[in-house]
CSV table of C-alpha atoms in Angstrom, one decimal:
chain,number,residue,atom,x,y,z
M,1,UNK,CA,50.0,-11.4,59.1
M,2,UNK,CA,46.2,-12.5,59.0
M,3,UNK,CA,45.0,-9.1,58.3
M,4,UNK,CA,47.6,-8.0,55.9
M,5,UNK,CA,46.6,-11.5,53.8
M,6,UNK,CA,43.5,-10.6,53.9
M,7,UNK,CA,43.7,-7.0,52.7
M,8,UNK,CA,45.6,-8.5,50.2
M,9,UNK,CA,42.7,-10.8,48.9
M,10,UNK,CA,40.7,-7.2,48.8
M,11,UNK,CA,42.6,-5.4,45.8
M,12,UNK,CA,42.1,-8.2,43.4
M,13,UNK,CA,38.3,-9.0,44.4
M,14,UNK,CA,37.8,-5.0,43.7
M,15,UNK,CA,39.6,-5.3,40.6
M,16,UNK,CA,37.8,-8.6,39.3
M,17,UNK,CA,34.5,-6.3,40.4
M,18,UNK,CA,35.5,-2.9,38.4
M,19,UNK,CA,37.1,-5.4,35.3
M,20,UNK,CA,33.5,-7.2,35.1
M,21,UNK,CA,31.5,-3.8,35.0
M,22,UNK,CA,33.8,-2.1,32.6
M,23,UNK,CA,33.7,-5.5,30.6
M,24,UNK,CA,29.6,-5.1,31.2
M,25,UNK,CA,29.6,-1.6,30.5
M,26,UNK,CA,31.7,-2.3,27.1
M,27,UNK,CA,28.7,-4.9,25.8
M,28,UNK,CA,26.4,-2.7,26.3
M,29,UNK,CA,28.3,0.0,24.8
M,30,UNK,CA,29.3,-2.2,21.7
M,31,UNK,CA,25.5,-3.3,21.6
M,32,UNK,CA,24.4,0.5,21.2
M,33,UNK,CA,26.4,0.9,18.3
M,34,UNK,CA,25.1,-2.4,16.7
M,35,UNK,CA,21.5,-0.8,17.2
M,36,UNK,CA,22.7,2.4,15.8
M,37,UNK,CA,24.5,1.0,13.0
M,38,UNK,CA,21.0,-1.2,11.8
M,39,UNK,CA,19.0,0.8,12.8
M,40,UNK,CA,15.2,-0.4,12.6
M,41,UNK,CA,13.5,-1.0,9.2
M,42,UNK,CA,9.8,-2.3,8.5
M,43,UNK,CA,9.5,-3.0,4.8
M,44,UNK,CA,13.2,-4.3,4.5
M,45,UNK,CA,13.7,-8.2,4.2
M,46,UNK,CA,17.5,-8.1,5.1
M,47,UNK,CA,19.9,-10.1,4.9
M,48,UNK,CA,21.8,-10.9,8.6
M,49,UNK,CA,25.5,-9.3,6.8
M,50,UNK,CA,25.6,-7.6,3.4
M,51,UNK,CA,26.3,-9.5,0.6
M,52,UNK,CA,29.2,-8.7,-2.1
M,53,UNK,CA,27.7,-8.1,-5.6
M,54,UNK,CA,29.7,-10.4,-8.2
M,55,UNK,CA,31.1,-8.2,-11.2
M,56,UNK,CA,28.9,-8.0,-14.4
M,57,UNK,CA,28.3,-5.2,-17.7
M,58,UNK,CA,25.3,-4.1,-18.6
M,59,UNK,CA,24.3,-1.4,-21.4
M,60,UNK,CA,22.4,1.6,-20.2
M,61,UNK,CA,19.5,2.6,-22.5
M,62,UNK,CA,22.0,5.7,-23.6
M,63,UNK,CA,24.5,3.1,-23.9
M,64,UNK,CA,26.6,3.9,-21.3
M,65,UNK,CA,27.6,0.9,-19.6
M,66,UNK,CA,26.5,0.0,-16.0
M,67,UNK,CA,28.9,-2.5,-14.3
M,68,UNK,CA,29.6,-3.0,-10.4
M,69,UNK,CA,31.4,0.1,-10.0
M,70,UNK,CA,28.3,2.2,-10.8
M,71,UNK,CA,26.7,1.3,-7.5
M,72,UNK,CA,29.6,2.8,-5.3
M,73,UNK,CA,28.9,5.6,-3.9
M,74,UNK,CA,25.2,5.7,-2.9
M,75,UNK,CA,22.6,3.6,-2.4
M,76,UNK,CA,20.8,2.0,-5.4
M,77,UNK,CA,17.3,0.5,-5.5
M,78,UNK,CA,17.4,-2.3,-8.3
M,79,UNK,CA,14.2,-3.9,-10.1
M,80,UNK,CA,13.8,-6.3,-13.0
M,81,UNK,CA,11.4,-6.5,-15.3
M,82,UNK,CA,10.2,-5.9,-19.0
M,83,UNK,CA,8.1,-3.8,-21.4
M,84,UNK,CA,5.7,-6.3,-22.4
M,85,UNK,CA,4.9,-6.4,-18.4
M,86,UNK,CA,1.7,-4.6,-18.4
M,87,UNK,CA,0.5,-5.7,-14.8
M,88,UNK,CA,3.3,-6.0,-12.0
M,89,UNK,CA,6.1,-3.7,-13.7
M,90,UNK,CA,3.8,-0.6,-14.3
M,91,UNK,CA,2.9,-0.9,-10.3
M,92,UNK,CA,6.3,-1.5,-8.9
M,93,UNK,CA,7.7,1.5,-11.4
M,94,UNK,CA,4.9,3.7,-9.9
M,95,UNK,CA,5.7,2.2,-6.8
M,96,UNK,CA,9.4,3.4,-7.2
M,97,UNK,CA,8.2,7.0,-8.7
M,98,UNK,CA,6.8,7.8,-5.4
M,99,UNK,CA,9.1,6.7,-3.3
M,100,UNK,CA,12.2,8.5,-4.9
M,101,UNK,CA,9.6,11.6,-5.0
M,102,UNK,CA,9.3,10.7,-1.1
M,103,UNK,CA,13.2,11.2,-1.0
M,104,UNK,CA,13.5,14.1,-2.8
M,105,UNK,CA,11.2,16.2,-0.3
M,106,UNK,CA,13.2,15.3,2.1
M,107,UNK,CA,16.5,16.5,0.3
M,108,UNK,CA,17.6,12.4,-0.1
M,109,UNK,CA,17.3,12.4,-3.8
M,110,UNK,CA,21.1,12.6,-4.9
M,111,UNK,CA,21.5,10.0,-2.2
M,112,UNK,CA,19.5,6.7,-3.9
M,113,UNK,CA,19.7,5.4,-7.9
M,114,UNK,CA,16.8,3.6,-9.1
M,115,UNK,CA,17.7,1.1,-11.4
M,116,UNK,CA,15.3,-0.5,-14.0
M,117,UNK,CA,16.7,-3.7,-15.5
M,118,UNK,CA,15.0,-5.6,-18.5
M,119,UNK,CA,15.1,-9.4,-18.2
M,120,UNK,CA,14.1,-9.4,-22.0
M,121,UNK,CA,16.7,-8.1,-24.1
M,122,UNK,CA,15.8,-9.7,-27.0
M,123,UNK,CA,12.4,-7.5,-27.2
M,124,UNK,CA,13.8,-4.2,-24.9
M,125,UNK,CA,15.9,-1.9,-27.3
M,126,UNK,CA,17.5,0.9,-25.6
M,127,UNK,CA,15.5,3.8,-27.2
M,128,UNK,CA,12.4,1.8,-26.1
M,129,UNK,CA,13.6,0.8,-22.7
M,130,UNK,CA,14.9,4.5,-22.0
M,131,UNK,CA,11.6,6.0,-23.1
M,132,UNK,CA,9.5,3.4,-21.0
M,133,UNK,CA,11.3,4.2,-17.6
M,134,UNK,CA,12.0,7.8,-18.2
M,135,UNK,CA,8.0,8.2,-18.3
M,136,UNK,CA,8.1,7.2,-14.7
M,137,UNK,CA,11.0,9.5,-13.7
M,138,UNK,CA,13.4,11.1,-15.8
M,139,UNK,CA,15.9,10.2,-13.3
M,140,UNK,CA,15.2,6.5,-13.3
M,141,UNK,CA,18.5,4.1,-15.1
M,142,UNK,CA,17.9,1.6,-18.1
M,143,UNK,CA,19.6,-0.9,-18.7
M,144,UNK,CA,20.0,-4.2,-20.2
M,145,UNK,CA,22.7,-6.7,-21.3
M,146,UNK,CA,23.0,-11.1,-22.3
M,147,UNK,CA,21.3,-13.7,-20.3
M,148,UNK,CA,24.7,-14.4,-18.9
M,149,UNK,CA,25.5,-10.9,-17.3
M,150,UNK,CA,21.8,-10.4,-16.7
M,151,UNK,CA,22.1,-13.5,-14.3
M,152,UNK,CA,25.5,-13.1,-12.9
M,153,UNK,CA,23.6,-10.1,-11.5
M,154,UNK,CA,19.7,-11.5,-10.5
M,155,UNK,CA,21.8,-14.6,-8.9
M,156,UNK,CA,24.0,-11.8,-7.3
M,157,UNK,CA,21.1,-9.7,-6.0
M,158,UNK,CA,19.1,-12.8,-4.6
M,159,UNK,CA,16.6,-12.6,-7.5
M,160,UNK,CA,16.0,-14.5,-10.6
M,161,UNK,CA,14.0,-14.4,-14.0
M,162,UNK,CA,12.7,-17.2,-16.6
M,163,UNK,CA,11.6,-17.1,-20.0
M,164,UNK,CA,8.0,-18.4,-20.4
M,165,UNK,CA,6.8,-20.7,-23.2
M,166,UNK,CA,6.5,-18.9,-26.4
M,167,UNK,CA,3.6,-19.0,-28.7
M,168,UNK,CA,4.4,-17.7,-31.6
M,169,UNK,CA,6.7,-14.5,-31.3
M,170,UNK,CA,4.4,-14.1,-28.0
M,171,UNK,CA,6.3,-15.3,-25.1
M,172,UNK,CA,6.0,-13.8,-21.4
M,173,UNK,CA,8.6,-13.7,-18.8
M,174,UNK,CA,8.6,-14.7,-15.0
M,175,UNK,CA,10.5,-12.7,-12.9
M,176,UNK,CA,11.1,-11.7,-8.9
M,177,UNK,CA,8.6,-9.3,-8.2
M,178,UNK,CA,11.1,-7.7,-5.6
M,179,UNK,CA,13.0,-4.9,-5.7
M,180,UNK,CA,17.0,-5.2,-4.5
M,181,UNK,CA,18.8,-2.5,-1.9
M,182,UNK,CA,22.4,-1.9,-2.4
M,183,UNK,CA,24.3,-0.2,0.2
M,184,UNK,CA,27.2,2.8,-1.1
M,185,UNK,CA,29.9,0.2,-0.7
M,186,UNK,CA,27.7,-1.9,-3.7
M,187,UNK,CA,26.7,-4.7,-1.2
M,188,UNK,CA,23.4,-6.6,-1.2
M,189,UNK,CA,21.5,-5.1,1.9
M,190,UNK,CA,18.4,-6.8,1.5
M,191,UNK,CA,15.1,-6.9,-0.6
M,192,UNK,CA,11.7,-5.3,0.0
M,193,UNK,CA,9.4,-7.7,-1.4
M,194,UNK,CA,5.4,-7.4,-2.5
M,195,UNK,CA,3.2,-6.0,-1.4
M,196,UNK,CA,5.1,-3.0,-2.2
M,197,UNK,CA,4.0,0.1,-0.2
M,198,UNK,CA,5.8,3.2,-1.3
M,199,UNK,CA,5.6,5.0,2.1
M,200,UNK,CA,7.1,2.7,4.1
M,201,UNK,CA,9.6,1.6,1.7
M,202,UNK,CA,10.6,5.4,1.5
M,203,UNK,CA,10.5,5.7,5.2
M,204,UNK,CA,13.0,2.8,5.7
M,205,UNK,CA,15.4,4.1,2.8
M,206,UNK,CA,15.7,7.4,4.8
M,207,UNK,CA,16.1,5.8,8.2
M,208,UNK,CA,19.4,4.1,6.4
M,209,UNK,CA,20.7,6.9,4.4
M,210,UNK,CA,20.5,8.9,7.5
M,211,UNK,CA,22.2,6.1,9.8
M,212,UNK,CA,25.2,6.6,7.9
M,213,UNK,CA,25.6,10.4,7.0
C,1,UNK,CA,-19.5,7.2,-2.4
C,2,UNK,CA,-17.7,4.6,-4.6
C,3,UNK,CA,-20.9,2.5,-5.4
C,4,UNK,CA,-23.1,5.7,-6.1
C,5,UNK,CA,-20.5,6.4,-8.8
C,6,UNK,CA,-19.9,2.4,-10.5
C,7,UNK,CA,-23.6,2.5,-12.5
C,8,UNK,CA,-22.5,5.6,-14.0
C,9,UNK,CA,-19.1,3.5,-14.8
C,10,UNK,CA,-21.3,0.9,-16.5
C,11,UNK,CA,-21.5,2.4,-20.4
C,12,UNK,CA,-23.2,0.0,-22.4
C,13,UNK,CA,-24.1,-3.7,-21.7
C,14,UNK,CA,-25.8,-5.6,-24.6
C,15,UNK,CA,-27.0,-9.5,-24.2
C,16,UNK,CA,-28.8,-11.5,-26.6
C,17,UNK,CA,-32.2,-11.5,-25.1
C,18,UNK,CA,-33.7,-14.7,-25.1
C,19,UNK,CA,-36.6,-13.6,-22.7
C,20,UNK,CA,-38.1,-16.6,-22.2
C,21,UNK,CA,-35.0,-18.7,-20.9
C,22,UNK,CA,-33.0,-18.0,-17.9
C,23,UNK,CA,-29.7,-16.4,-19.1
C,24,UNK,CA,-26.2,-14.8,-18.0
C,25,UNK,CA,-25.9,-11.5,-18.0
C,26,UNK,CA,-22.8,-9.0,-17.9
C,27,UNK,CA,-22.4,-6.0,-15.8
C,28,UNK,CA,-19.1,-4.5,-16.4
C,29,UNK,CA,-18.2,-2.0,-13.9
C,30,UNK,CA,-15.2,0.3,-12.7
C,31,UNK,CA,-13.1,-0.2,-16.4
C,32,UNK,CA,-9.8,1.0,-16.4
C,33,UNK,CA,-6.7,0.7,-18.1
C,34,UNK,CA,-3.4,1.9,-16.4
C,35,UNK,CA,-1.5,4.7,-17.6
C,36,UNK,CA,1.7,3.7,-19.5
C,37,UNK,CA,4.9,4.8,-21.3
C,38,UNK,CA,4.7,6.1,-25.1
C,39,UNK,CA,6.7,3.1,-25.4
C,40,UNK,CA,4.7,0.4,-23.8
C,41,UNK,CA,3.9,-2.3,-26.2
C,42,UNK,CA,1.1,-3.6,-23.9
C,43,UNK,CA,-1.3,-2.5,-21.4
C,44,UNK,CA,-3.2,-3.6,-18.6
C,45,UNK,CA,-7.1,-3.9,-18.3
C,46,UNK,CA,-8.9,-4.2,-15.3
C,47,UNK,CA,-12.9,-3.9,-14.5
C,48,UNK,CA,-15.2,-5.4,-12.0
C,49,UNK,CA,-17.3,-8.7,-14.5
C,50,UNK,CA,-20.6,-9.3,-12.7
C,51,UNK,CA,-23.1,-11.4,-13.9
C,52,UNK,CA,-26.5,-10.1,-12.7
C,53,UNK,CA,-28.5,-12.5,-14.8
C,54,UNK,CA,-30.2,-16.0,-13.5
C,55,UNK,CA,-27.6,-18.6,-15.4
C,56,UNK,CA,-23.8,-19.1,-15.1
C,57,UNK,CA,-22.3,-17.3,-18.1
C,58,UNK,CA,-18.6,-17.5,-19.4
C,59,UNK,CA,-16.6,-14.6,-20.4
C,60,UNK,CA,-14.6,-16.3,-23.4
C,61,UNK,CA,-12.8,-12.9,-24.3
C,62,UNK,CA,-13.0,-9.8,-25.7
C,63,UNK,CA,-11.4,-7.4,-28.6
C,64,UNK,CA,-11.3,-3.4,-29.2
C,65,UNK,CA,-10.2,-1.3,-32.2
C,66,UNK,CA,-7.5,0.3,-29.7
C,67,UNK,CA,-5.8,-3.2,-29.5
C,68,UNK,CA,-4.3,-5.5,-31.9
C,69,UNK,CA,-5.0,-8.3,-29.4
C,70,UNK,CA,-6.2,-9.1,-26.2
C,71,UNK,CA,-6.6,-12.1,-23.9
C,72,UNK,CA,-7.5,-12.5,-20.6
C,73,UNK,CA,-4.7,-13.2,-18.3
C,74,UNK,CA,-3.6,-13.8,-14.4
C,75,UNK,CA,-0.6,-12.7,-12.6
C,76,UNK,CA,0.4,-15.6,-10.0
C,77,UNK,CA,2.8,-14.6,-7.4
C,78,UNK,CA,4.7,-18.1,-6.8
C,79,UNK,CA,7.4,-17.2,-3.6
C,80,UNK,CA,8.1,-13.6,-4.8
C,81,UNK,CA,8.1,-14.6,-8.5
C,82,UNK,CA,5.7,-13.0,-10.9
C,83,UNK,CA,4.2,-15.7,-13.5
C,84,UNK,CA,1.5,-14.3,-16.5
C,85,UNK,CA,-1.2,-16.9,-17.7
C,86,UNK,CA,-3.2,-17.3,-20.0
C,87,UNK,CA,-6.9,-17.8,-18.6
C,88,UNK,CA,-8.9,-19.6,-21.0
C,89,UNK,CA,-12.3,-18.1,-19.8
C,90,UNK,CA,-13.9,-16.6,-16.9
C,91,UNK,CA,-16.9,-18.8,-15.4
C,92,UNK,CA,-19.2,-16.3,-13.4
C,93,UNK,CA,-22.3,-17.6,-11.6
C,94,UNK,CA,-25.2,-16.1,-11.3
C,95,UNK,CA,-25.2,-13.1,-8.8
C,96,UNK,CA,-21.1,-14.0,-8.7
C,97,UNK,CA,-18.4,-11.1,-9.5
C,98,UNK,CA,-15.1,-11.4,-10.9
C,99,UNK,CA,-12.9,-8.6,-9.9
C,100,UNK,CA,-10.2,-7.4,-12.5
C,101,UNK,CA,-7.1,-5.8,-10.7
C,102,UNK,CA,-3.3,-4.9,-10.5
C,103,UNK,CA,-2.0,-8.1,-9.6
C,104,UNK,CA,-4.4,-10.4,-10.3
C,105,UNK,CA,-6.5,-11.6,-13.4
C,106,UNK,CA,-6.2,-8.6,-15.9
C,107,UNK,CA,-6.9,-8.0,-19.6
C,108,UNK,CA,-4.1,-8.1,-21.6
C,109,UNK,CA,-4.2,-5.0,-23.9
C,110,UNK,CA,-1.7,-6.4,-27.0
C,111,UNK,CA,-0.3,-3.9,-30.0
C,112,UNK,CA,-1.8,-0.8,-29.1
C,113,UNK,CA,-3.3,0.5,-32.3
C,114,UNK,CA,-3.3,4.3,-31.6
C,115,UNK,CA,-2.1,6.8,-28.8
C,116,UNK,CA,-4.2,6.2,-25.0
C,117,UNK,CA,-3.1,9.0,-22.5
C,118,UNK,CA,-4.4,10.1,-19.3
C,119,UNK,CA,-8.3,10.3,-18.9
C,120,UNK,CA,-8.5,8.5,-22.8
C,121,UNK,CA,-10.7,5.6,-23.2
C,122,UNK,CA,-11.5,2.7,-25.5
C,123,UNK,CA,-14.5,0.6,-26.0
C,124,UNK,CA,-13.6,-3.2,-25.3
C,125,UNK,CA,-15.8,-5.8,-25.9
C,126,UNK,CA,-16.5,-8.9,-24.3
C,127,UNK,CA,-17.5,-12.3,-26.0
C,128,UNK,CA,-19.4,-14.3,-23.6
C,129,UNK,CA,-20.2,-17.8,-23.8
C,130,UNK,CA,-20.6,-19.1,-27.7
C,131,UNK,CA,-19.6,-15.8,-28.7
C,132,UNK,CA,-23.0,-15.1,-30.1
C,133,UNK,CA,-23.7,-12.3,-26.9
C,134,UNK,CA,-21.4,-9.6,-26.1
C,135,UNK,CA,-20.9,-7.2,-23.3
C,136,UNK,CA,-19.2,-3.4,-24.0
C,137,UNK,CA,-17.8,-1.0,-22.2
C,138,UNK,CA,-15.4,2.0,-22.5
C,139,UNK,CA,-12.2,1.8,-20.6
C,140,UNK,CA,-10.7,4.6,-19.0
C,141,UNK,CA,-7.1,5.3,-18.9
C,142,UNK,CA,-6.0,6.1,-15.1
C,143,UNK,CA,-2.6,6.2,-13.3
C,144,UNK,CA,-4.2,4.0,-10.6
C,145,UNK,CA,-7.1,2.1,-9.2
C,146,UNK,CA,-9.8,4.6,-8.5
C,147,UNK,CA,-10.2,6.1,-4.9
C,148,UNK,CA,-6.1,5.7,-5.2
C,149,UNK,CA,-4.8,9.1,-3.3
C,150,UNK,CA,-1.3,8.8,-5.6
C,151,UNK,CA,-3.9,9.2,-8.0
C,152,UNK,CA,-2.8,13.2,-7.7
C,153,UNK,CA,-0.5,15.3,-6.8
């Protein structure tokens, strides 16, 4: 009677220990995945989830437009700014014309957009804005649009621009110096913020593209 | 290597000699402008401003027959914004250096008056103190700071 209690007690302790390993086993399995699904980046400043990207229209330079939709599909690197920038836009296009060039040797080039946004489109006409970014790469995307859709979209992507005081028809404006990542399913991944260092921004873009062939 | 190669960067300097007071005096060195669209409306300026004489001098501003305009000017980095301003003069003692680059204080390079590509350069001058002394030097245009290996490719 004792023994056949007893033997009874067995089964369930053996089946509490082989539920708690698989159950051990699973976390650890789950938590591989998690790795493997973000995998590491160095340059990134990400956010903990993606973020949804609000709906907005904004004119490409050949007047195409550019709304939400656009950045389905692959991943889009997105960076405001003006003409009349001479200092920080010139470096962060150059910085973006080396990285995409960093992409395209390593066969990632129809994977990523690079998106140049003007924050002053007052001053920025089309031809102009086209010409400007095209000198960086032909494949860089102009675009501009109202104050209201231009901030629907920096509040969207976690940036945001100013207008400067104006002396006469001079007037400067302030803007994040950061360049947005959105993922193929036109979520806010994250920004990589100055100092910008083409290399490692190019190695982190490839380390994503390729975690999700 | 690099400071072998900045005297031969320094092109012309003229100051208002005095002789027999102590004065400022302005070494401009490493000149540059970056390389930009056709379509820029405005460029960038950058140089190393030393002044190698035995007073404080103030660099006040400076003009160029390549530029409608130009004014000194400071990028501020404010929490990952980028603000532009005005600098109303640069205040070098002596033996002190002010150093001109991407990201930091800059000249402003207004209207463009004619065409500067690649390896192109134009004479700026700088006003320095009452505006009665000046300081020149010829600007080369370049895709990047020198010793830059993006430089090529």
């Amino acid at each position: 009677m004792n023994t056949r209690h007893n033997s009874g007690r067995t089964l369930p302790t053996a089946l509490i220990l082989i539920a708690a390993f698989a159950a051990g086993l699973g976390l650890w399995l789950l938590s591989q995945q998690f790795t493997n699904r973000e995998p590491a980046t160095t340059a990134l400043t990400r956010y903990p989830t993606p973020r949804a990207i609000a709906t907005f229209q904004l004119a490409r330079s050949d007047t195409k437009p550019f709304t939400q939709a656009d950045l389905q599909g692959q991943w889009s690197l997105v960076f405001f700014g003006f003409t009349n920038c001479p200092d920080i836009c010139p470096n962060t296009l150059g910085v973006l014309k080396q990285v995409r060039a960093q992409l395209v040797q390593s066969g990632a080039g129809d994977r990523i957009r690079v998106y140049f946004i003007s924050v002053d489109p007052q001053r920025d006409q089309p031809d102009t804005l086209g010409r400007y970014a095209a000198y960086y790469d032909p494949a860089f995307i102009a675009a501009t649009g109202s104050d209201e859709e231009l901030t629907r979209l920096t509040r969207s992507l976690g940036v945001m621009y100013t207008r400067g005081p104006a002396s006469g028809d001079q007037y400067t404006v302030d803007h994040s110096a950061s360049i947005a990542l959105v993922d193929p399913q036109a979520r806010l991944v994250g920004l990589f913020r100055p100092p910008l260092e083409a290399a490692t921004i190019g190695t982190d873009l490839l380390t994503l593209i390729n975690s999700r062939q | 290597m690099l400071r072998h190669l900045l005297p031969l960067l320094v092109l012309a300097v003229s100051v208002l000699s005095g002789a027999a007071h102590a004065e400022g005096r302005l070494v401009i060195e490493n000149a540059w402008i970056r390389a930009a669209p056709p379509a820029a409306p405005m460029r960038a300026g950058y140089a190393t401003l030393r002044n190698v004489g035995d007073a404080p001098l103030l660099v006040r501003g400076a003009r160029s027959d390549a530029f409608g305009d130009i004014t000194l000017h400071a990028t501020q980095m404010d929490d990952g914004i980028a603000r532009m301003r005005e600098l109303e003069e640069i205040k070098l003692a002596p033996g002190e250096q002010a150093v001109l680059e991407p990201g930091g204080k800059h000249l402003m390079l207004m209207r463009p008056l004619r065409e500067l590509n690649l390896a192109e350069t134009a004479t700026i001058v700088f006003e320095i103190g009452g505006g009665t002394s000046t300081a020149t030097a010829d600007f080369i245009v370049r895709e990047a700071a020198e010793a830059d290996p993006t430089d090529h490719h």
